[in-house]
Coordinates of C-alpha atoms in Angstrom, one line a residue:
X872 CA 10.3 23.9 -27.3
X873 CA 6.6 23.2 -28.1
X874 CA 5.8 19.7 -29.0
X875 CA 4.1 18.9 -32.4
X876 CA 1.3 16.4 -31.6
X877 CA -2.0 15.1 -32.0
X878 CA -3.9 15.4 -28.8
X879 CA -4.7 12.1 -28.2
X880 CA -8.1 12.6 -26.3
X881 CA -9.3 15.2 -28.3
X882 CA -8.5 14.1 -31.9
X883 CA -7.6 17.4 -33.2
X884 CA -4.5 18.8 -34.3
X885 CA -2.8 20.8 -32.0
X886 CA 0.4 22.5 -30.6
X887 CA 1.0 21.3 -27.2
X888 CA 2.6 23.6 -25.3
X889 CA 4.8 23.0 -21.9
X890 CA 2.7 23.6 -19.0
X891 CA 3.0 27.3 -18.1
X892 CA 6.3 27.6 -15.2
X893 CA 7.5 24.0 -16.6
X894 CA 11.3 24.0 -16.7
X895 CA 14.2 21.7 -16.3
X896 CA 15.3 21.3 -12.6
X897 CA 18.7 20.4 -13.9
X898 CA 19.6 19.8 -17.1
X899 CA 21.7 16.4 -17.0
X900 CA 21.1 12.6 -16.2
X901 CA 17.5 11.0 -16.0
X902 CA 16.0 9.9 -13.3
X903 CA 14.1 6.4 -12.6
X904 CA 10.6 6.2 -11.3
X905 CA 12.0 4.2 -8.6
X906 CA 15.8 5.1 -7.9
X907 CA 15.8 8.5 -8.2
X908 CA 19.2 10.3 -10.0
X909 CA 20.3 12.8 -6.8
X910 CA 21.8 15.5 -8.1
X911 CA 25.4 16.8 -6.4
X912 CA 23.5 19.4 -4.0
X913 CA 20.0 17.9 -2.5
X914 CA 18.8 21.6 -1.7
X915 CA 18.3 24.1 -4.9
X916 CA 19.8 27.7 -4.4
X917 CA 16.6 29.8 -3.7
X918 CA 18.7 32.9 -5.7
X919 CA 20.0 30.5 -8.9
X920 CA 16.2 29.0 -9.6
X921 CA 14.5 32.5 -9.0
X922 CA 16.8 34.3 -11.4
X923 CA 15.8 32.0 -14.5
X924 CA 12.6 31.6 -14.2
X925 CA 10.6 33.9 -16.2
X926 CA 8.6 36.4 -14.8
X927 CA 4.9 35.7 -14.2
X928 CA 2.0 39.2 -14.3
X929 CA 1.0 39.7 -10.5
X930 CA -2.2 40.0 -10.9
X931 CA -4.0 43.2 -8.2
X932 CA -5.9 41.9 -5.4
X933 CA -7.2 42.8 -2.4
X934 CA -4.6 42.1 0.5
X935 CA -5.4 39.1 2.5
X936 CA -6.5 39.4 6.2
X937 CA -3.8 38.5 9.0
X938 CA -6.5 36.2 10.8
X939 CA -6.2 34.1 7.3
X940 CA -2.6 33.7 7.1
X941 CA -3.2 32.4 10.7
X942 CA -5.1 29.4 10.3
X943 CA -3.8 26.3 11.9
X944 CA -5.5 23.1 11.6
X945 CA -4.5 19.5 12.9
X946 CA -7.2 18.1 12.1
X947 CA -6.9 17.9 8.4
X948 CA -8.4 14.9 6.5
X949 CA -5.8 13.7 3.8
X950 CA -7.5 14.0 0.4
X951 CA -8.2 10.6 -1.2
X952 CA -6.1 11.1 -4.2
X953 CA -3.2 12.5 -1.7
X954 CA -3.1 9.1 -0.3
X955 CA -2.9 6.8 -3.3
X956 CA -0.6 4.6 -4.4
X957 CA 2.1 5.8 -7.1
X958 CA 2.1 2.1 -8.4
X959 CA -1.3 2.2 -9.9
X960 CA -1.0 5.6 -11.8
X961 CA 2.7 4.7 -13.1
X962 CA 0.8 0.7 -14.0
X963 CA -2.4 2.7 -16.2
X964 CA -2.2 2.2 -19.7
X965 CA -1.9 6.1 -20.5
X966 CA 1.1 7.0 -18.2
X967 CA 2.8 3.1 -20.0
X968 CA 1.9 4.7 -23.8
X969 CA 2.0 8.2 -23.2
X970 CA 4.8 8.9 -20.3
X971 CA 8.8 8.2 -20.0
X972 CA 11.4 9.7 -18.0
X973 CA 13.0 12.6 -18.8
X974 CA 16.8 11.4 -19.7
X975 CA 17.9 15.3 -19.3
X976 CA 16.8 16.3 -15.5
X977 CA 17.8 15.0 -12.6
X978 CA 15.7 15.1 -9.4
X979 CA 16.5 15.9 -5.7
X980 CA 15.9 12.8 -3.0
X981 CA 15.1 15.8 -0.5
X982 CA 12.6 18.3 -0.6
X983 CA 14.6 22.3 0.0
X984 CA 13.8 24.2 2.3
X985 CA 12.4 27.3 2.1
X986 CA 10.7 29.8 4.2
X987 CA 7.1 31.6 4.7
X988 CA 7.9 34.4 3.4
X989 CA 9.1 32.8 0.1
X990 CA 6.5 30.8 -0.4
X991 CA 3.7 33.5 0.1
X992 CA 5.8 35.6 -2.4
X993 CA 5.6 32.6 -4.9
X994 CA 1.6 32.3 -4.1
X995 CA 1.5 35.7 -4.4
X996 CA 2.6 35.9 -7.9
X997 CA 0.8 33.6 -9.6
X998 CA -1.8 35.0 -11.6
X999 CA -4.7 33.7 -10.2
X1000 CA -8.2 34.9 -9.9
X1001 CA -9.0 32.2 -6.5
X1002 CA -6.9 33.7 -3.9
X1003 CA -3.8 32.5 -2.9
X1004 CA -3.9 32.5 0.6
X1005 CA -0.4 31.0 2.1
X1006 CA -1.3 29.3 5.8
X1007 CA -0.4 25.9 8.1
X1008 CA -3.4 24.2 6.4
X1009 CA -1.5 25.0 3.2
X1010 CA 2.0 24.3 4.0
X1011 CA 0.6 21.2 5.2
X1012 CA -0.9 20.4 1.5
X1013 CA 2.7 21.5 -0.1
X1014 CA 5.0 19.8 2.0
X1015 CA 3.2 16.1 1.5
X1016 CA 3.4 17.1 -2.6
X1017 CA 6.9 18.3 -2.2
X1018 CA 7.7 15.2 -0.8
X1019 CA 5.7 11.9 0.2
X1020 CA 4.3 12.8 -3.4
X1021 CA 7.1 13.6 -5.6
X1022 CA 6.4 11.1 -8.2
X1023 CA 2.7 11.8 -8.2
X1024 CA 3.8 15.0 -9.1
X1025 CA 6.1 13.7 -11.8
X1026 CA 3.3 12.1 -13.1
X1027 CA 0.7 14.3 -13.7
X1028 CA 3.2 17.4 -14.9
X1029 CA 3.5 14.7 -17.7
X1030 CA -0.7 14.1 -18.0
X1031 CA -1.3 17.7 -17.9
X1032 CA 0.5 18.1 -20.8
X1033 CA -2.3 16.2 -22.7
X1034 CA -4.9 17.2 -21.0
X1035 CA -4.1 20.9 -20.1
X1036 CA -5.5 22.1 -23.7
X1037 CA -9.0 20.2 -23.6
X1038 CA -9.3 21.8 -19.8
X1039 CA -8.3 25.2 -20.9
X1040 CA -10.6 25.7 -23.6
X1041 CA -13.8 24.2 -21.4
X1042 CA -12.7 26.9 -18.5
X1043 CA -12.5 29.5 -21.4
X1044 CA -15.9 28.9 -22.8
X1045 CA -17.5 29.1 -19.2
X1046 CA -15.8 32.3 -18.1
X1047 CA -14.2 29.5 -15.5
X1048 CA -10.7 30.9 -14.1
X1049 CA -7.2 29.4 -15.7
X1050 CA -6.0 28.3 -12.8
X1051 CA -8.9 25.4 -12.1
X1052 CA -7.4 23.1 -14.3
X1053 CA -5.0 22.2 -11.5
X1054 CA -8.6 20.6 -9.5
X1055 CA -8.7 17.3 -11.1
X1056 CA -5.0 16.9 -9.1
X1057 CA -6.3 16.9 -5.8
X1058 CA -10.1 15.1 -7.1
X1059 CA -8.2 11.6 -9.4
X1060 CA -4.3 12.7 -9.5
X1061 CA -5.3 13.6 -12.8
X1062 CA -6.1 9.2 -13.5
X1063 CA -9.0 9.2 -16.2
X1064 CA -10.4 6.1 -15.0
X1065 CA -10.2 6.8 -11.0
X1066 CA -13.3 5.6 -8.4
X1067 CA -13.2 6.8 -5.5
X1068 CA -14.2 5.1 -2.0
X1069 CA -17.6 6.5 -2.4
X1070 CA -18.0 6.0 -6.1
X1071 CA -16.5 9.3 -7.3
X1072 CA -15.4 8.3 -11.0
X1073 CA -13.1 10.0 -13.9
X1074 CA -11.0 13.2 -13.8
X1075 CA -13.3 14.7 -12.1
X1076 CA -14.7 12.5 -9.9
X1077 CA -18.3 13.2 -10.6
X1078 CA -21.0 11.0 -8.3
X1079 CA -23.6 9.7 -10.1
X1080 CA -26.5 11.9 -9.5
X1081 CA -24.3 15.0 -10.3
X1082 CA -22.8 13.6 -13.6
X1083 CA -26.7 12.8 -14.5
X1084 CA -27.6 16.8 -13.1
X1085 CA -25.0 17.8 -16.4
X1086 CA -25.9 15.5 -18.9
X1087 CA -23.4 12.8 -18.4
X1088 CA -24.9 9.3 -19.5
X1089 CA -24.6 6.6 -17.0
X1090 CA -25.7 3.0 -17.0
X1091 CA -24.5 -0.6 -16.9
X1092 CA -22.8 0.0 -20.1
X1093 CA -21.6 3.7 -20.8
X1094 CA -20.4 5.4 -18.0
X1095 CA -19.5 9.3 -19.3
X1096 CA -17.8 10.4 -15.9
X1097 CA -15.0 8.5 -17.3
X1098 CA -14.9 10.1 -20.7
X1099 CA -12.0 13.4 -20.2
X1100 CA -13.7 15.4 -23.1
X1101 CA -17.2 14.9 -21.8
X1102 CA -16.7 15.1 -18.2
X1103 CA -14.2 18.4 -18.3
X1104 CA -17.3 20.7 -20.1
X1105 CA -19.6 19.2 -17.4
X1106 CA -17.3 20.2 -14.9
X1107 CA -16.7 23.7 -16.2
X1108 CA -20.5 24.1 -16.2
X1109 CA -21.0 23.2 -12.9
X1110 CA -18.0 25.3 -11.7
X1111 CA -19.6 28.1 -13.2
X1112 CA -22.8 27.6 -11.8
X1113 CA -21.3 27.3 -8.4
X1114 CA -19.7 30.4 -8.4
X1115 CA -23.2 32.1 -9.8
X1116 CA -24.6 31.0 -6.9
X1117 CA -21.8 31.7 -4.5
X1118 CA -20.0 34.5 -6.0
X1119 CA -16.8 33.4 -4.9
X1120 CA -14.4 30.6 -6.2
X1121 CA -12.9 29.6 -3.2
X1122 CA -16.5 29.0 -2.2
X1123 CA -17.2 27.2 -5.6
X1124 CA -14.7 24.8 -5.7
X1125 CA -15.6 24.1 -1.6
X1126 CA -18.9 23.3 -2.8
X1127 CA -17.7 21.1 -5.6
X1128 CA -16.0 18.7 -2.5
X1129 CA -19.1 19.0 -0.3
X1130 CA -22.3 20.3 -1.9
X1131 CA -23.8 23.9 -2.0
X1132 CA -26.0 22.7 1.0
X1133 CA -22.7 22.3 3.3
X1134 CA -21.2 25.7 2.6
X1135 CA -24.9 27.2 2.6
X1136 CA -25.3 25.5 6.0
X1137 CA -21.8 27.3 7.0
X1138 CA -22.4 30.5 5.7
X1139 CA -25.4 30.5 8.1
X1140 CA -23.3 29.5 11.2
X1141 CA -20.5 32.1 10.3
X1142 CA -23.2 34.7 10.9
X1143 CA -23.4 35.3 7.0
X1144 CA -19.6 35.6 5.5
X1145 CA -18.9 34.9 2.4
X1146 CA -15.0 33.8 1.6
X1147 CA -13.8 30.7 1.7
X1148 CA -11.5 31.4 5.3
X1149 CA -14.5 33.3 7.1
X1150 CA -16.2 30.1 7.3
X1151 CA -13.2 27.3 7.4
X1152 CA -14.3 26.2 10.8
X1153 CA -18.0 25.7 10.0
X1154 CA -17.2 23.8 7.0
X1155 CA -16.6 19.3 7.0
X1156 CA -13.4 18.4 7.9
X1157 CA -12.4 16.9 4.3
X1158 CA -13.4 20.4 3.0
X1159 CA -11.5 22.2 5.6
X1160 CA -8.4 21.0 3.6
X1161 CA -10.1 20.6 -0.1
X1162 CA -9.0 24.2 -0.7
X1163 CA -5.8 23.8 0.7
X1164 CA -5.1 21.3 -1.3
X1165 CA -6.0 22.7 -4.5
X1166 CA -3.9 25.9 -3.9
X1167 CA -0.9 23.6 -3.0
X1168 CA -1.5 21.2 -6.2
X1169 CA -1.2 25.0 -8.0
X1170 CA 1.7 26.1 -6.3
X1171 CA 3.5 22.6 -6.9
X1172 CA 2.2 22.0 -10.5
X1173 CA 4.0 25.7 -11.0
X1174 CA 7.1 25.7 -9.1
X1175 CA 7.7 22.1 -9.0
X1176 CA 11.6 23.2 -10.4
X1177 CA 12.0 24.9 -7.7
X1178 CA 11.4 21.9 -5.0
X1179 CA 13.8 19.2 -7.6
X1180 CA 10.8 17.4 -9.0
X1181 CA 11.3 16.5 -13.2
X1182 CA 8.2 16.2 -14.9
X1183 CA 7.6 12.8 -16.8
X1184 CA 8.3 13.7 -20.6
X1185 CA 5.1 12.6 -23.0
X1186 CA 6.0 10.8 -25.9
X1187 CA 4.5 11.8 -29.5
X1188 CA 1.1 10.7 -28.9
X1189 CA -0.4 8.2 -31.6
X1190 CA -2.9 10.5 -33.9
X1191 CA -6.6 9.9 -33.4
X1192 CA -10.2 10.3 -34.4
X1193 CA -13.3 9.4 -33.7
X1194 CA -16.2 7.8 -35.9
X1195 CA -19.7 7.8 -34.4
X1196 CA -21.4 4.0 -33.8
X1197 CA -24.7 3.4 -34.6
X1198 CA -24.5 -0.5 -34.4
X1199 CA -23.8 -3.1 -31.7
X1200 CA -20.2 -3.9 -31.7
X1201 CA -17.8 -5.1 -29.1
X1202 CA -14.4 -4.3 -28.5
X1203 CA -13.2 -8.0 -29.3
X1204 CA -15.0 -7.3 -33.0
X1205 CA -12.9 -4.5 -33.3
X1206 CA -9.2 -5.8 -31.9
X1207 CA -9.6 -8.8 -34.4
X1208 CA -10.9 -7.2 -37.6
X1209 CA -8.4 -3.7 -37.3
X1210 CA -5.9 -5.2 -36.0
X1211 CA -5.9 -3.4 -32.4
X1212 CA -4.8 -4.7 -28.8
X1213 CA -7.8 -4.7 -26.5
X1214 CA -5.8 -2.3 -24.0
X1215 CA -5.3 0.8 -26.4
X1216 CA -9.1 0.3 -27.4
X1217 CA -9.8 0.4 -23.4
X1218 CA -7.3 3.1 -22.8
X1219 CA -8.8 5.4 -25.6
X1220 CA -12.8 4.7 -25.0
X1221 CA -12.7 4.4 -21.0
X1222 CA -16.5 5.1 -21.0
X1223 CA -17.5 1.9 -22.7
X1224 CA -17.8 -0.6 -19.0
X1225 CA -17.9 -3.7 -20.8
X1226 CA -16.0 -3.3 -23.7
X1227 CA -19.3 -2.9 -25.5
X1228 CA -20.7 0.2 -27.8
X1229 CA -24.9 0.2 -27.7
X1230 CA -24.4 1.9 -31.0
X1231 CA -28.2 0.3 -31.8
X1232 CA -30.0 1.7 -28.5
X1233 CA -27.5 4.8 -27.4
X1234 CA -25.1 5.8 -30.5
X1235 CA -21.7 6.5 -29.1
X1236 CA -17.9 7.6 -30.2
X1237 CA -15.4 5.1 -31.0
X1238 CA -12.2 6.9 -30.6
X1239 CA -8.9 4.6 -32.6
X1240 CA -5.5 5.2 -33.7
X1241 CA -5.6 7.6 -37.0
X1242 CA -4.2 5.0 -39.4
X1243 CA -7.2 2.9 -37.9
X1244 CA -9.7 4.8 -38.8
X1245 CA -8.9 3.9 -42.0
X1246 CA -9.2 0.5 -41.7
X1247 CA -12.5 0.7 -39.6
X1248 CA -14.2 2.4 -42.6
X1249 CA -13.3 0.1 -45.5
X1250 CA -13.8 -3.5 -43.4
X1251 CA -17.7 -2.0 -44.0
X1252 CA -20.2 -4.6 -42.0
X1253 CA -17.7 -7.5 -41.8
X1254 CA -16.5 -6.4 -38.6
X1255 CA -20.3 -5.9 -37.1
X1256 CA -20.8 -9.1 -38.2
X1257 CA -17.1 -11.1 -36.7
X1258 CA -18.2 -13.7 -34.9
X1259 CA -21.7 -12.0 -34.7
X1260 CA -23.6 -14.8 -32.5
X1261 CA -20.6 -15.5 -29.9
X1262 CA -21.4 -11.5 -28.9
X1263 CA -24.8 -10.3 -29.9
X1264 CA -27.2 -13.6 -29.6
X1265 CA -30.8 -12.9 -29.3
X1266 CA -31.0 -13.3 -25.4
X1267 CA -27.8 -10.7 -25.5
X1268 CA -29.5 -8.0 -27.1
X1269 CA -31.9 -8.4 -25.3
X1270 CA -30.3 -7.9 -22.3
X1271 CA -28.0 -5.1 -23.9
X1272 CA -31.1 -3.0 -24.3
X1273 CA -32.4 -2.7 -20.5
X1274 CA -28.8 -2.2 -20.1
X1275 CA -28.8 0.9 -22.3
X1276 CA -31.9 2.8 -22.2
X1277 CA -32.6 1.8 -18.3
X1278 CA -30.8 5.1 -16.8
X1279 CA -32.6 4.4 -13.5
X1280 CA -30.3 1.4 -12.6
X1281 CA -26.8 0.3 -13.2
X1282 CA -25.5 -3.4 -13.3
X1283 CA -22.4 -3.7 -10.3
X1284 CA -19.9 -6.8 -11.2
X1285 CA -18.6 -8.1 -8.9
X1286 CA -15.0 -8.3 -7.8
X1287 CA -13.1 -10.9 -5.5
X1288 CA -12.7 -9.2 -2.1
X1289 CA -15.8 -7.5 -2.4
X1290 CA -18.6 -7.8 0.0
X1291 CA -22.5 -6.3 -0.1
X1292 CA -21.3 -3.2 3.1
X1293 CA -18.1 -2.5 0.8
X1294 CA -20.6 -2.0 -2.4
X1295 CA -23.3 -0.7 -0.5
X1296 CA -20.8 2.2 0.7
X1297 CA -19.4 2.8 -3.0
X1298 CA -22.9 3.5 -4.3
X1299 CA -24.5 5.2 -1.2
X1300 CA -27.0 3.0 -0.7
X1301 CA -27.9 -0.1 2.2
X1302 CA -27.1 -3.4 2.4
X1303 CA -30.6 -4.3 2.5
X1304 CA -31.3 -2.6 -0.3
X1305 CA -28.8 -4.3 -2.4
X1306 CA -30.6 -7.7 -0.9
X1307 CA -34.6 -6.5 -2.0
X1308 CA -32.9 -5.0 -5.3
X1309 CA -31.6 -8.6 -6.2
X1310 CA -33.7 -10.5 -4.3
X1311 CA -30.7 -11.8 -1.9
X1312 CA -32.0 -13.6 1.3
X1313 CA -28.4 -13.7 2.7
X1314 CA -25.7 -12.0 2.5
X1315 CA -23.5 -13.9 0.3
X1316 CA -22.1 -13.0 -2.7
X1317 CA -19.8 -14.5 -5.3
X1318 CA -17.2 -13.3 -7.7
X1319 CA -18.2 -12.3 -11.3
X1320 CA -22.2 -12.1 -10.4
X1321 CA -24.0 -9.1 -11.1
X1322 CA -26.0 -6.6 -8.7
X1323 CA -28.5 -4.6 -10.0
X1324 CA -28.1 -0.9 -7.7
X1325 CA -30.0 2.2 -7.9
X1326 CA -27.3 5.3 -7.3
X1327 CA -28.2 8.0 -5.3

């Protein structure tokens, strides 16, 4: 049954549709994120499952070469979003507001078993433009989703459900195939404000000099790699002019994990193939199971009934819009005059670092609750001018405004734990660079300082 909502990050009205193979695993008790309900049987009957799901178009394709299907690879890196910790997605404020357990399915504690031949049938039939290509490398990817993973999974079948629209129509508008809306699972575990060890941010975990390639802005203030509407259209584009280049998706979305110069530098090795397989070997060794991974996080975001995993359930999301900032105002000007906790003003503008908007050097979005909007509107200046000094002295602004117009440096705060190799390797960049940037003559840092860092 479609679900009547507002999409939350897109602040249009919408009908949000169940993700496409979404179905009950069992229709009876719920199960907790931590003790999970086990239902009577731990392994699904293959024949029961099969027989009520709906049948999906099998799309024509070429048939896939034996030496594919062959593949074996020990050597696998984990993907970092494979290796996370459930805690942190289940802890951020969207999956707290947006998310809650489904009180009419009931999960398996064990993963079934199936074999080969089943699951390339199920690969098979999906209708999928990127090949579906069912190997060890890919069993690999399905079995640590299937079960290590099982609540990630719960997870982002819930997420998707909010963002699968805004991805869709971005893939739509580029000529970008259906079926790589599933990529920002394997790149954040679909986690809007994810960094990666090497400073990948957002759904898509754009680096820095990539997200400012497609127009993302990015300084000590704004950060648009965190922003789901903004980031999914760059990503579409720069799918799409992978594949122009390449010609091949499997090959596009390789080059979205390593760079075009990495599979250019493969191609050359292979003796000039061009598919994805031809040139596994020649590729880096996180690549070698990047594609792997994104065809099991399609075959698990699709059949996920099959293996006993519920999807989390969204709630009605609050209605939202968005009113454009031309003025300096800061989040804490907001939460007191509107009447808003600081967390859903975070949780709805991730982009804004510091809880400030640069409306007066970079105007920006504000996106609030609907009946907020309201609110926002008819308080007229007396919320830009709340407590005016405390935020926005003269030294501030000043400040403020190298913050927002400088795009060739970011401010770094930073954290306890943190040292100046641990940053250094976030941003790409030396430690004695970080020293001459900030004019360091040891290596000491302290908690809550800033570093000034040039991205590559």
């Amino acid at each position: 049954m479609a679900l009547m909502a507002l999409v939350v990050l897109c602040g249009c009205s919408e009908k949000i549709l169940p993700i496409r193979g979404v179905k009950k695993a069992v229709e009876t008790q719920a199960p907790q994120v931590e003790n999970i309900a086990v239902a009577p049987q731990d392994t699904i009957a293959e024949e029961a499952v099969e027989t009520t799901r709906a049948e999906l178009p099998v799309v024509e394709r070429e048939p896939i070469p034996e030496e594919w299907t062959t593949i074996k690879d020990d050597s696998l890196v984990v993907i970092e979003s494979m290796s996370g910790e459930l805690d942190s997605l289940l802890n951020s404020w969207y999956a707290q507001t947006y998310l809650m357990v489904d009180t009419t399915c009931t999960a398996t504690a064990t993963n079934p078993t199936f074999s080969d031949t089943v699951y390339t049938e199920r690969l098979a039939n999906l209708p999928c433009l990127v090949q579906m290509v069912y190997n060890q490398p890919v069993r690999s990817s399905i079995d640590r989703y299937a079960t290590k993973l099982r609540h990630q999974v719960s997870y982002m079948l819930g997420m998707m459900q909010y963002y699968e629209p805004i991805i869709e129509q971005a893939l739509d508008v580029h000529g970008v195939p259906n079926e790589l809306k599933y990529l920002p699972v394997i790149e954040s575990a679909l986690n809007p404000v994810a960094v990666s060890r090497a400073g990948a941010t957002g759904l898509w975990q754009f680096m820095y000099s990539t997200g400012k390639l497609y127009g993302l802005k990015q300084n000590s203030l704004v950060d648009d790699r965190r922003d789901p509407v903004k980031a999914t259209w760059a990503a579409a584009k720069h799918l799409r002019d992978l594949y122009d280049r390449f010609g091949d998706w499997s090959l596009a979305i390789a080059a979205y994990n390593c760079g075009s110069g990495n599979v250019n530098k493969a191609i050359y090795r292979s003796g000039g193939k061009t598919n994805f397989w031809d040139i596994y070997y020649y590729l880096p060794r996180e690549t070698r199971g990047y594609v792997p991974a994104f065809i099991a996080a399609t075959y698990i975001m699709t059949y996920h009934a099959e293996h006993g995993i519920c999807p989390m359930e969204p709630k009605l999301p609050i209605a939202t819009d968005t009113i454009m900032v031309n003025r300096l105002l800061h989040f804490d000007q907001i939460a007191a005059v509107c009447d808003i906790d600081m967390e859903t003003l975070r949780g709805l503008n991730p982009q804004y670092r510091e809880d400030v908007i640069p409306g007066k050097f970079l105007p920006g979005a504000l996106r609030l609750p609907e009946d907020k909007i309201r609110t926002f509107i008819l308080s007229g200046d007396s919320i830009y001018n709340y407590d005016r000094e405390k935020y926005f002295s003269e030294e501030k602004v000043k400040t403020l405004k190298n913050q927002a117009t400088n795009s060739g440096f970011i401010y770094h705060k930073i954290r306890s734990g943190e040292t100046l190799s641990t940053i250094a390797r976030r941003y790409r960049v030396t430690v004695n660079e970080l020293k001459r940037w900030n004019g360091l003559r040891t290596s000491r840092i302290v908690a809550g300082k800033r570093l000034k860092i040039y991205p590559r």
